[in-house]
Amino acid sequence: MFFILSRIFSYISSPWLYILAALTAAIFIKKKKAKIYAASAAAFLFLIFTNAPLYYAAEKSWVSDISSPIQPNKTYTYGIVEGGYSEYDSIRNRLEFYEAADRLIDAVMLYHKGTIKNIIISGDGSIVDNGGNKDVALEYLTTWGVSPEHVIFETKARNTKEHPTAILKLMGEQIKTEPVLIITSAIHIKRSLYVFEQAGFEVDGYAVDSTILHDRKWTEWLPDINLPTKWYWLLHEWIGNLVYRIA
């Protein structure tokens, strides 16, 4: 059910859907007044979803209460890295990383610092069944100095809702008694912590891949056609978080 909902979220979270819908209406509507309204709506939506200060204000309001401090000397038996940061390239037999690769990079850093003892990678495209390759993913991690005995791959989860249940099925109920650190993107961590807590885990969050902390320039007031993609992910989180809490 939630897998189907997640696919629906993918469509209704896209700003381009609404911009194109308004443009289409402006083209095909016969009445002049309605045509003007539709064209104005398309222009308005375009300006809203390509405005950087507005986007970063919205993102900051969503993640402002999420920080990543870890108590001094606190350690976790498991660091859970949520997937969505890479895919397996079968032609070149390697991984291709996305913007969210900070999830894995920071997990390796925390491992070497001794903050987490084991790394669980859950549902990433590089390892999932029917498309991933765990051996290649493990080769990357061992090259970066992570012991193979400290890496666990969970290959079944297809979305955030399925991560805790898939990990419980793989690891057993005893993992609920262990300290666990969830490592994921800043805009995603609220929803991640919620589903793990609902499943009975005692977890802390470690937020990465945040874009809210950088110097602002006047040029950011100019339309940025890359921002609708960022809006897509933020809207996806808002909708997903709401649905998870009321379902």
Coordinates of N, CA and C in Angstrom, one line a residue:
M1 N 0.8 -1.2 0.0 CA 0.0 0.0 0.0 C 0.9 1.3 0.0
F2 N 1.8 1.3 0.9 CA 2.7 2.5 1.0 C 3.6 2.6 -0.2
F3 N 4.0 1.4 -0.8 CA 4.8 1.5 -2.0 C 4.0 2.2 -3.1
I4 N 2.7 1.9 -3.2 CA 1.9 2.5 -4.2 C 1.8 4.0 -3.9
L5 N 1.6 4.3 -2.6 CA 1.4 5.7 -2.2 C 2.7 6.5 -2.5
S6 N 3.9 5.9 -2.3 CA 5.1 6.5 -2.6 C 5.3 6.9 -4.0
R7 N 4.8 6.0 -4.9 CA 4.8 6.3 -6.3 C 3.9 7.5 -6.7
I8 N 2.7 7.5 -6.0 CA 1.8 8.6 -6.2 C 2.5 9.9 -5.8
F9 N 3.2 9.9 -4.6 CA 3.9 11.1 -4.1 C 4.8 11.6 -5.2
S10 N 5.5 10.7 -5.9 CA 6.5 11.1 -6.9 C 5.9 12.0 -8.0
Y11 N 4.6 11.8 -8.2 CA 3.9 12.6 -9.2 C 3.4 13.9 -8.7
I12 N 2.7 13.8 -7.6 CA 2.0 15.0 -7.1 C 3.0 15.9 -6.3
S13 N 4.2 15.5 -6.1 CA 5.2 16.4 -5.5 C 6.0 17.2 -6.5
S14 N 5.8 17.0 -7.7 CA 6.6 17.7 -8.8 C 5.9 19.1 -9.1
P15 N 6.7 20.2 -8.9 CA 6.2 21.5 -9.3 C 5.9 21.6 -10.8
W16 N 6.7 20.9 -11.6 CA 6.5 20.9 -13.0 C 5.1 20.4 -13.4
L17 N 4.5 19.5 -12.6 CA 3.2 19.0 -12.9 C 2.2 20.2 -12.9
Y18 N 2.3 21.0 -11.9 CA 1.3 22.1 -11.8 C 1.6 23.3 -12.8
I19 N 2.9 23.5 -13.1 CA 3.2 24.5 -14.0 C 2.8 24.1 -15.4
L20 N 3.0 22.9 -15.8 CA 2.6 22.4 -17.1 C 1.1 22.3 -17.2
A21 N 0.4 21.9 -16.1 CA -1.0 21.9 -16.2 C -1.6 23.2 -16.4
A22 N -1.1 24.3 -15.8 CA -1.5 25.6 -16.0 C -1.2 26.1 -17.5
L23 N -0.1 25.7 -18.0 CA 0.3 26.1 -19.3 C -0.6 25.4 -20.3
T24 N -0.9 24.1 -20.1 CA -1.8 23.4 -21.0 C -3.2 24.0 -21.0
A25 N -3.6 24.4 -19.8 CA -4.9 25.0 -19.8 C -4.9 26.3 -20.5
A26 N -3.8 27.1 -20.4 CA -3.8 28.4 -21.1 C -3.8 28.2 -22.6
I27 N -3.2 27.1 -23.1 CA -3.2 26.8 -24.5 C -4.5 26.4 -25.1
F28 N -5.2 25.5 -24.3 CA -6.4 24.9 -24.9 C -7.7 25.5 -24.5
I29 N -7.7 26.2 -23.4 CA -9.0 26.9 -23.0 C -9.4 27.9 -24.0
K30 N -10.7 27.9 -24.3 CA -11.2 28.8 -25.3 C -11.5 30.2 -24.8
K31 N -12.0 30.3 -23.6 CA -12.4 31.6 -23.1 C -11.2 32.5 -22.8
K32 N -11.2 33.7 -23.3 CA -10.0 34.6 -23.1 C -9.7 34.9 -21.7
K33 N -10.7 35.2 -20.9 CA -10.5 35.5 -19.5 C -9.8 34.3 -18.7
A34 N -10.4 33.1 -19.0 CA -9.9 31.9 -18.3 C -8.4 31.6 -18.8
K35 N -8.2 31.9 -20.1 CA -6.9 31.7 -20.7 C -5.9 32.6 -20.0
I36 N -6.2 33.8 -19.7 CA -5.3 34.8 -19.0 C -5.1 34.3 -17.6
Y37 N -6.1 33.8 -16.9 CA -5.9 33.3 -15.6 C -5.0 32.1 -15.5
A38 N -5.1 31.2 -16.5 CA -4.3 30.0 -16.5 C -2.8 30.4 -16.8
A39 N -2.6 31.3 -17.8 CA -1.3 31.8 -18.1 C -0.6 32.5 -16.9
S40 N -1.4 33.3 -16.3 CA -0.9 34.0 -15.1 C -0.5 33.0 -14.0
A41 N -1.4 32.0 -13.8 CA -1.1 31.0 -12.8 C 0.2 30.2 -13.1
A42 N 0.4 29.9 -14.4 CA 1.7 29.3 -14.8 C 2.9 30.1 -14.5
A43 N 2.8 31.4 -14.9 CA 3.9 32.4 -14.6 C 4.1 32.5 -13.1
F44 N 3.1 32.6 -12.3 CA 3.2 32.7 -10.9 C 3.9 31.5 -10.3
L45 N 3.4 30.3 -10.7 CA 4.0 29.1 -10.1 C 5.5 29.0 -10.5
F46 N 5.8 29.4 -11.8 CA 7.2 29.3 -12.2 C 8.1 30.2 -11.3
L47 N 7.6 31.4 -11.1 CA 8.4 32.4 -10.3 C 8.5 31.9 -8.8
I48 N 7.5 31.3 -8.3 CA 7.5 30.8 -6.9 C 8.5 29.6 -6.8
F49 N 8.4 28.7 -7.7 CA 9.3 27.5 -7.6 C 10.7 27.6 -8.1
T50 N 11.0 28.8 -8.7 CA 12.4 29.1 -9.1 C 13.0 30.2 -8.3
N51 N 12.4 30.5 -7.2 CA 12.9 31.6 -6.3 C 13.7 31.0 -5.2
A52 N 15.0 31.2 -5.2 CA 15.9 30.6 -4.2 C 15.6 31.0 -2.8
P53 N 15.5 32.3 -2.5 CA 15.3 32.7 -1.1 C 14.0 32.1 -0.5
L54 N 13.0 32.0 -1.3 CA 11.7 31.4 -0.8 C 12.0 29.9 -0.5
Y55 N 12.6 29.2 -1.4 CA 12.9 27.8 -1.2 C 13.7 27.6 0.1
Y56 N 14.8 28.3 0.2 CA 15.7 28.1 1.3 C 15.0 28.4 2.7
A57 N 14.1 29.4 2.6 CA 13.3 29.7 3.8 C 12.4 28.6 4.2
A58 N 11.8 28.0 3.2 CA 10.9 26.8 3.4 C 11.7 25.6 3.9
E59 N 12.9 25.4 3.3 CA 13.7 24.3 3.8 C 14.2 24.5 5.2
K60 N 14.6 25.7 5.5 CA 15.1 26.0 6.9 C 14.0 25.8 7.9
S61 N 12.8 26.2 7.6 CA 11.7 26.0 8.5 C 11.4 24.5 8.8
W62 N 11.7 23.7 7.8 CA 11.5 22.3 7.9 C 12.6 21.6 8.7
V63 N 13.8 22.0 8.6 CA 14.9 21.3 9.2 C 15.6 22.1 10.3
S64 N 15.0 23.3 10.7 CA 15.6 24.1 11.7 C 15.8 23.5 13.0
D65 N 14.9 22.6 13.4 CA 15.0 21.9 14.7 C 15.7 20.6 14.6
I66 N 16.3 20.3 13.5 CA 17.1 19.1 13.3 C 18.6 19.5 13.2
S67 N 19.3 19.0 14.2 CA 20.8 19.3 14.2 C 21.5 17.9 14.3
S68 N 22.8 17.9 14.2 CA 23.5 16.6 14.1 C 24.5 16.5 15.2
P69 N 24.3 17.1 16.4 CA 25.3 16.9 17.5 C 25.2 15.5 18.0
I70 N 26.3 14.8 18.3 CA 26.3 13.5 18.9 C 27.0 13.8 20.3
Q71 N 26.4 13.2 21.3 CA 27.0 13.4 22.6 C 28.4 12.9 22.7
P72 N 29.3 13.7 23.3 CA 30.7 13.2 23.4 C 30.8 11.8 24.0
N73 N 31.6 11.0 23.3 CA 31.9 9.6 23.7 C 30.7 8.7 23.6
K74 N 29.6 9.2 23.0 CA 28.5 8.2 22.8 C 28.7 7.4 21.6
T75 N 28.5 6.1 21.7 CA 28.7 5.2 20.6 C 27.4 4.5 20.3
Y76 N 27.3 4.0 19.0 CA 26.1 3.3 18.6 C 26.5 1.9 18.0
T77 N 25.8 0.9 18.3 CA 26.1 -0.4 17.8 C 25.9 -0.4 16.3
Y78 N 24.9 0.3 15.8 CA 24.6 0.3 14.4 C 24.3 1.8 13.9
G79 N 24.9 2.0 12.7 CA 24.5 3.3 12.0 C 23.8 2.8 10.8
I80 N 22.5 3.2 10.7 CA 21.7 2.8 9.5 C 21.7 3.9 8.5
V81 N 22.2 3.6 7.3 CA 22.3 4.5 6.2 C 21.2 4.2 5.2
E82 N 20.3 5.2 5.1 CA 19.1 5.0 4.3 C 19.5 5.2 2.8
G83 N 19.0 4.3 2.0 CA 19.3 4.3 0.5 C 18.8 5.5 -0.2
G84 N 19.2 5.6 -1.5 CA 18.8 6.7 -2.3 C 20.0 7.6 -2.7
Y85 N 21.2 7.1 -2.4 CA 22.4 7.9 -2.7 C 23.2 7.4 -3.9
S86 N 22.8 6.2 -4.4 CA 23.6 5.6 -5.5 C 22.9 4.6 -6.3
E87 N 23.4 4.2 -7.4 CA 22.9 3.1 -8.2 C 24.1 2.3 -8.7
Y88 N 23.8 1.0 -9.1 CA 24.8 0.2 -9.6 C 24.9 0.3 -11.1
D89 N 26.0 0.6 -11.7 CA 26.2 0.7 -13.1 C 26.8 -0.7 -13.6
S90 N 25.9 -1.5 -14.2 CA 26.3 -2.8 -14.6 C 27.2 -2.9 -15.8
I91 N 27.2 -1.8 -16.6 CA 28.1 -1.8 -17.7 C 29.6 -1.6 -17.3
R92 N 29.8 -0.6 -16.4 CA 31.1 -0.4 -15.9 C 31.5 -1.1 -14.6
N93 N 30.5 -1.8 -14.1 CA 30.7 -2.5 -12.8 C 31.2 -1.6 -11.7
R94 N 30.5 -0.5 -11.5 CA 30.8 0.4 -10.4 C 29.6 1.1 -9.9
L95 N 29.7 1.9 -8.9 CA 28.6 2.6 -8.3 C 28.6 4.0 -8.9
E96 N 27.4 4.6 -9.1 CA 27.2 6.0 -9.5 C 26.5 6.7 -8.3
F97 N 27.2 7.7 -7.8 CA 26.7 8.4 -6.6 C 25.9 9.6 -7.0
Y98 N 24.9 9.9 -6.2 CA 24.0 11.1 -6.3 C 24.3 12.1 -5.3
E99 N 23.5 13.2 -5.2 CA 23.8 14.3 -4.3 C 23.8 13.8 -2.8
A100 N 22.9 12.8 -2.5 CA 22.8 12.3 -1.2 C 23.9 11.4 -0.7
A101 N 25.0 11.4 -1.5 CA 26.1 10.5 -1.1 C 26.7 10.8 0.2
D102 N 26.4 12.0 0.8 CA 26.9 12.4 2.1 C 26.4 11.3 3.1
R103 N 25.3 10.7 2.9 CA 24.8 9.7 3.8 C 25.9 8.6 4.0
L104 N 26.4 8.1 2.9 CA 27.4 7.0 3.1 C 28.8 7.6 3.5
I105 N 29.2 8.7 3.0 CA 30.5 9.3 3.3 C 30.5 9.6 4.8
D106 N 29.5 10.2 5.4 CA 29.5 10.5 6.8 C 29.4 9.3 7.6
A107 N 28.7 8.2 7.2 CA 28.7 7.0 7.9 C 30.1 6.4 8.0
V108 N 30.9 6.4 6.9 CA 32.2 5.9 7.0 C 33.1 6.7 7.9
M109 N 32.9 8.0 7.9 CA 33.6 8.9 8.8 C 33.3 8.6 10.3
L110 N 32.0 8.4 10.6 CA 31.6 8.1 11.9 C 32.1 6.7 12.3
Y111 N 32.2 5.8 11.4 CA 32.8 4.5 11.7 C 34.2 4.6 12.1
H112 N 35.0 5.3 11.3 CA 36.4 5.5 11.7 C 36.6 6.3 13.0
K113 N 35.7 7.1 13.3 CA 35.8 7.8 14.6 C 35.4 7.0 15.8
G114 N 34.8 5.8 15.5 CA 34.4 4.9 16.5 C 33.0 5.3 17.1
T115 N 32.3 6.2 16.4 CA 30.9 6.6 16.8 C 29.9 5.4 16.5
I116 N 30.1 4.8 15.4 CA 29.2 3.6 15.1 C 30.1 2.4 14.9
K117 N 29.7 1.3 15.3 CA 30.5 0.1 15.2 C 30.2 -0.7 14.0
N118 N 28.9 -0.6 13.5 CA 28.5 -1.4 12.3 C 27.7 -0.5 11.4
I119 N 27.8 -0.7 10.1 CA 27.1 0.1 9.1 C 26.0 -0.8 8.5
I120 N 24.7 -0.4 8.6 CA 23.6 -1.1 7.9 C 23.2 -0.2 6.7
I121 N 23.3 -0.7 5.5 CA 22.9 0.0 4.4 C 21.5 -0.6 4.0
S122 N 20.5 0.3 4.0 CA 19.1 -0.2 3.8 C 18.5 0.3 2.5
G123 N 18.2 -0.6 1.6 CA 17.4 -0.3 0.4 C 18.0 0.7 -0.6
D124 N 19.3 0.7 -0.7 CA 19.9 1.6 -1.7 C 19.9 0.9 -3.1
G125 N 19.8 1.8 -4.1 CA 19.8 1.2 -5.5 C 21.0 0.4 -5.8
S126 N 22.1 0.7 -5.1 CA 23.4 -0.1 -5.5 C 23.4 -1.5 -5.0
I127 N 22.4 -1.8 -4.1 CA 22.4 -3.2 -3.5 C 21.1 -3.9 -3.6
V128 N 20.0 -3.2 -4.0 CA 18.7 -3.9 -3.9 C 18.7 -5.0 -4.9
D129 N 17.8 -6.0 -4.6 CA 17.7 -7.1 -5.4 C 17.2 -6.7 -6.8
N130 N 17.6 -7.5 -7.8 CA 17.2 -7.2 -9.2 C 17.6 -5.8 -9.7
G131 N 18.9 -5.5 -9.5 CA 19.5 -4.3 -10.0 C 20.7 -3.8 -9.3
G132 N 21.0 -4.3 -8.1 CA 22.1 -3.9 -7.4 C 23.2 -4.9 -7.4
N133 N 24.3 -4.6 -6.7 CA 25.5 -5.6 -6.6 C 26.2 -5.3 -5.3
K134 N 25.9 -6.2 -4.3 CA 26.4 -6.0 -3.0 C 27.9 -6.1 -3.0
D135 N 28.5 -7.0 -3.8 CA 29.9 -7.2 -3.9 C 30.7 -5.9 -4.2
V136 N 30.1 -5.2 -5.2 CA 30.8 -4.0 -5.7 C 30.6 -2.9 -4.6
A137 N 29.5 -2.8 -3.9 CA 29.3 -1.9 -2.9 C 30.2 -2.2 -1.7
L138 N 30.4 -3.5 -1.4 CA 31.3 -3.9 -0.3 C 32.7 -3.5 -0.7
E139 N 33.1 -3.7 -1.9 CA 34.5 -3.3 -2.4 C 34.8 -1.9 -2.1
Y140 N 33.8 -1.0 -2.4 CA 34.0 0.4 -2.1 C 34.3 0.6 -0.6
L141 N 33.4 0.0 0.2 CA 33.5 0.2 1.7 C 34.9 -0.3 2.2
T142 N 35.3 -1.5 1.7 CA 36.5 -2.0 2.2 C 37.7 -1.2 1.8
T143 N 37.6 -0.7 0.6 CA 38.7 0.2 0.1 C 38.8 1.5 0.9
W144 N 37.7 1.9 1.5 CA 37.7 3.1 2.4 C 38.0 2.7 3.8
G145 N 38.4 1.4 4.1 CA 38.8 1.0 5.4 C 37.8 0.5 6.3
V146 N 36.6 0.1 5.8 CA 35.6 -0.5 6.6 C 35.7 -2.0 6.6
S147 N 35.8 -2.6 7.7 CA 35.9 -4.1 7.8 C 34.6 -4.7 7.3
P148 N 34.7 -5.8 6.4 CA 33.6 -6.4 5.9 C 32.6 -7.0 6.9
E149 N 33.2 -7.4 8.1 CA 32.4 -7.9 9.2 C 31.5 -6.9 9.8
H150 N 31.8 -5.6 9.5 CA 31.0 -4.5 10.1 C 30.0 -3.9 9.1
V151 N 29.8 -4.6 8.0 CA 28.9 -4.1 7.0 C 27.7 -5.0 6.8
I152 N 26.5 -4.5 6.9 CA 25.3 -5.3 6.7 C 24.4 -4.7 5.6
F153 N 24.0 -5.5 4.6 CA 23.2 -5.0 3.5 C 21.8 -5.5 3.7
E154 N 20.8 -4.5 3.7 CA 19.4 -4.9 3.7 C 18.9 -4.5 2.3
T155 N 18.4 -5.5 1.5 CA 18.2 -5.3 0.1 C 16.7 -5.3 -0.3
K156 N 15.8 -5.4 0.7 CA 14.4 -5.5 0.3 C 13.6 -4.2 0.4
A157 N 13.9 -3.3 1.2 CA 13.1 -2.1 1.5 C 13.0 -1.3 0.2
R158 N 11.8 -0.8 -0.1 CA 11.6 0.0 -1.3 C 11.3 1.5 -1.0
N159 N 11.0 1.8 0.2 CA 10.7 3.1 0.6 C 11.0 3.3 2.1
T160 N 10.8 4.5 2.6 CA 11.1 4.8 4.0 C 10.3 4.0 5.0
K161 N 9.0 3.8 4.7 CA 8.2 3.0 5.5 C 8.7 1.6 5.7
E162 N 9.3 1.0 4.7 CA 9.7 -0.4 4.7 C 11.1 -0.6 5.4
H163 N 11.8 0.5 5.6 CA 13.2 0.3 6.2 C 13.2 -0.4 7.5
P164 N 12.4 0.1 8.5 CA 12.5 -0.6 9.8 C 12.0 -2.0 9.8
T165 N 10.9 -2.3 9.1 CA 10.4 -3.6 9.1 C 11.3 -4.6 8.4
A166 N 12.0 -4.1 7.3 CA 12.9 -5.0 6.6 C 14.2 -5.2 7.4
I167 N 14.6 -4.2 8.2 CA 15.8 -4.4 9.0 C 15.4 -5.3 10.2
L168 N 14.2 -5.2 10.7 CA 13.8 -6.1 11.8 C 13.8 -7.6 11.3
K169 N 13.3 -7.8 10.1 CA 13.2 -9.1 9.5 C 14.6 -9.7 9.3
L170 N 15.5 -8.8 9.0 CA 16.9 -9.3 8.7 C 17.7 -9.5 10.0
M171 N 17.5 -8.6 11.0 CA 18.4 -8.6 12.2 C 17.7 -9.2 13.4
G172 N 16.4 -9.2 13.4 CA 15.7 -9.7 14.6 C 15.3 -8.6 15.6
E173 N 14.5 -9.0 16.5 CA 14.0 -8.0 17.5 C 15.0 -7.4 18.4
Q174 N 16.2 -8.2 18.5 CA 17.2 -7.7 19.5 C 17.8 -6.4 19.1
I175 N 17.7 -6.0 17.8 CA 18.3 -4.7 17.4 C 17.6 -3.6 18.1
K176 N 16.3 -3.8 18.5 CA 15.6 -2.7 19.2 C 16.3 -2.4 20.6
T177 N 17.1 -3.3 21.1 CA 17.7 -3.0 22.4 C 19.1 -2.4 22.2
E178 N 19.5 -2.2 21.0 CA 20.8 -1.6 20.7 C 20.7 -0.1 20.4
P179 N 21.7 0.7 20.7 CA 21.7 2.1 20.3 C 21.9 2.2 18.8
V180 N 21.0 2.9 18.1 CA 21.0 3.0 16.7 C 21.0 4.5 16.3
L181 N 21.8 4.8 15.2 CA 21.9 6.1 14.7 C 21.4 6.1 13.2
I182 N 20.4 6.9 12.9 CA 19.9 7.0 11.6 C 20.6 8.1 10.8
I183 N 21.2 7.7 9.7 CA 22.0 8.7 8.9 C 21.3 8.9 7.6
T184 N 20.8 10.1 7.4 CA 20.1 10.4 6.2 C 20.1 11.9 5.9
S185 N 19.5 12.3 4.8 CA 19.4 13.7 4.5 C 18.6 14.5 5.4
A186 N 19.0 15.8 5.6 CA 18.3 16.7 6.6 C 16.8 16.8 6.4
I187 N 16.4 17.0 5.1 CA 15.0 17.1 4.9 C 14.2 15.8 5.1
H188 N 14.9 14.7 5.1 CA 14.3 13.4 5.2 C 14.3 12.8 6.6
I189 N 15.0 13.4 7.5 CA 15.3 12.8 8.8 C 14.0 12.7 9.7
K190 N 13.2 13.7 9.6 CA 12.0 13.7 10.4 C 11.1 12.5 10.1
R191 N 10.9 12.2 8.9 CA 10.1 11.1 8.5 C 10.8 9.8 8.9
S192 N 12.1 9.7 8.7 CA 12.8 8.5 9.0 C 12.8 8.2 10.5
L193 N 13.0 9.2 11.3 CA 13.0 9.0 12.8 C 11.6 8.5 13.2
Y194 N 10.6 9.1 12.6 CA 9.2 8.8 13.0 C 8.9 7.3 12.7
V195 N 9.3 6.8 11.5 CA 8.9 5.4 11.2 C 9.7 4.4 12.1
F196 N 11.0 4.8 12.4 CA 11.7 3.9 13.2 C 11.2 3.9 14.6
E197 N 10.9 5.0 15.1 CA 10.3 5.1 16.5 C 9.0 4.4 16.6
Q198 N 8.2 4.5 15.6 CA 6.9 3.8 15.5 C 7.1 2.3 15.5
A199 N 8.2 1.8 15.0 CA 8.5 0.4 14.9 C 9.2 -0.1 16.2
G200 N 9.4 0.8 17.2 CA 10.0 0.4 18.4 C 11.4 0.6 18.6
F201 N 12.1 1.2 17.7 CA 13.5 1.4 17.8 C 13.8 2.6 18.7
E202 N 14.9 2.6 19.4 CA 15.4 3.8 20.1 C 16.5 4.4 19.3
V203 N 16.2 5.5 18.6 CA 17.2 6.0 17.6 C 17.5 7.4 17.9
D204 N 18.7 7.8 17.4 CA 19.0 9.2 17.3 C 19.2 9.5 15.8
G205 N 19.2 10.7 15.4 CA 19.4 11.1 14.0 C 20.6 11.9 13.7
Y206 N 21.2 11.6 12.6 CA 22.4 12.4 12.1 C 22.1 12.9 10.7
A207 N 21.9 14.2 10.7 CA 21.4 14.8 9.4 C 22.6 15.2 8.5
V208 N 22.5 14.9 7.2 CA 23.5 15.3 6.3 C 22.8 15.9 5.1
D209 N 23.6 16.3 4.1 CA 23.1 16.8 2.8 C 22.1 18.0 3.0
S210 N 22.5 18.9 3.8 CA 21.7 20.1 4.0 C 22.2 21.2 3.1
T211 N 21.3 22.0 2.6 CA 21.7 23.2 1.7 C 21.3 24.5 2.3
I212 N 20.9 24.5 3.6 CA 20.4 25.8 4.1 C 21.5 26.7 4.7
L213 N 22.7 26.2 4.9 CA 23.8 27.0 5.5 C 24.8 27.4 4.5
H214 N 24.6 28.4 3.8 CA 25.6 29.0 2.9 C 25.3 30.4 2.7
D215 N 26.4 31.2 2.2 CA 26.2 32.6 2.0 C 25.2 32.9 0.9
R216 N 24.4 33.9 1.1 CA 23.4 34.3 0.1 C 24.0 35.4 -0.8
K217 N 23.6 35.4 -2.0 CA 24.0 36.4 -3.0 C 22.8 37.0 -3.7
W218 N 23.0 38.2 -4.2 CA 21.8 38.9 -4.8 C 21.3 38.1 -6.0
T219 N 22.2 37.3 -6.7 CA 21.9 36.6 -7.9 C 20.8 35.5 -7.6
E220 N 20.7 35.1 -6.3 CA 19.7 34.1 -5.9 C 18.3 34.5 -6.1
W221 N 18.1 35.9 -6.3 CA 16.8 36.3 -6.6 C 16.3 36.1 -8.0
L222 N 17.3 35.8 -8.9 CA 17.0 35.4 -10.3 C 16.4 34.0 -10.3
P223 N 15.5 33.8 -11.3 CA 14.9 32.4 -11.4 C 16.0 31.4 -11.6
D224 N 15.9 30.3 -10.9 CA 16.8 29.2 -11.0 C 16.0 27.9 -11.4
I225 N 16.2 27.5 -12.6 CA 15.4 26.3 -13.1 C 15.7 25.0 -12.5
N226 N 16.8 25.0 -11.7 CA 17.1 23.8 -10.9 C 16.3 23.6 -9.6
L227 N 15.8 24.7 -9.2 CA 15.1 24.7 -7.9 C 13.8 23.8 -7.8
P228 N 13.0 23.7 -8.9 CA 11.9 22.8 -8.9 C 12.2 21.4 -8.4
T229 N 13.5 20.9 -8.7 CA 13.9 19.6 -8.3 C 14.0 19.6 -6.8
K230 N 14.6 20.6 -6.2 CA 14.7 20.7 -4.7 C 13.3 20.8 -4.1
W231 N 12.4 21.6 -4.7 CA 11.1 21.7 -4.2 C 10.4 20.3 -4.3
Y232 N 10.7 19.6 -5.3 CA 10.1 18.2 -5.4 C 10.4 17.4 -4.2
W233 N 11.6 17.4 -3.8 CA 12.0 16.6 -2.6 C 11.4 17.1 -1.3
L234 N 11.4 18.4 -1.2 CA 10.8 19.0 0.0 C 9.3 18.7 0.1
L235 N 8.6 18.9 -1.0 CA 7.2 18.6 -1.1 C 6.9 17.2 -0.8
H236 N 7.8 16.3 -1.3 CA 7.7 14.9 -1.1 C 7.7 14.6 0.4
E237 N 8.6 15.2 1.1 CA 8.8 15.0 2.5 C 7.5 15.5 3.3
W238 N 7.1 16.7 2.9 CA 5.9 17.2 3.6 C 4.7 16.3 3.4
I239 N 4.4 15.9 2.2 CA 3.3 15.0 1.9 C 3.5 13.7 2.6
G240 N 4.7 13.1 2.5 CA 5.0 11.8 3.1 C 4.8 11.8 4.6
N241 N 5.4 12.8 5.2 CA 5.3 12.9 6.6 C 3.8 13.0 7.1
L242 N 3.0 13.8 6.4 CA 1.6 13.9 6.7 C 0.9 12.6 6.6
V243 N 1.1 11.9 5.5 CA 0.4 10.6 5.2 C 0.8 9.6 6.2
Y244 N 2.1 9.5 6.6 CA 2.6 8.5 7.5 C 2.0 8.7 8.9
R245 N 1.7 10.0 9.3 CA 1.2 10.3 10.6 C -0.3 10.0 10.7
I246 N -1.0 10.1 9.6 CA -2.5 10.0 9.6 C -2.9 8.6 9.2
A247 N -2.0 7.8 8.5 CA -2.4 6.5 8.0 C -2.5 5.5 9.1

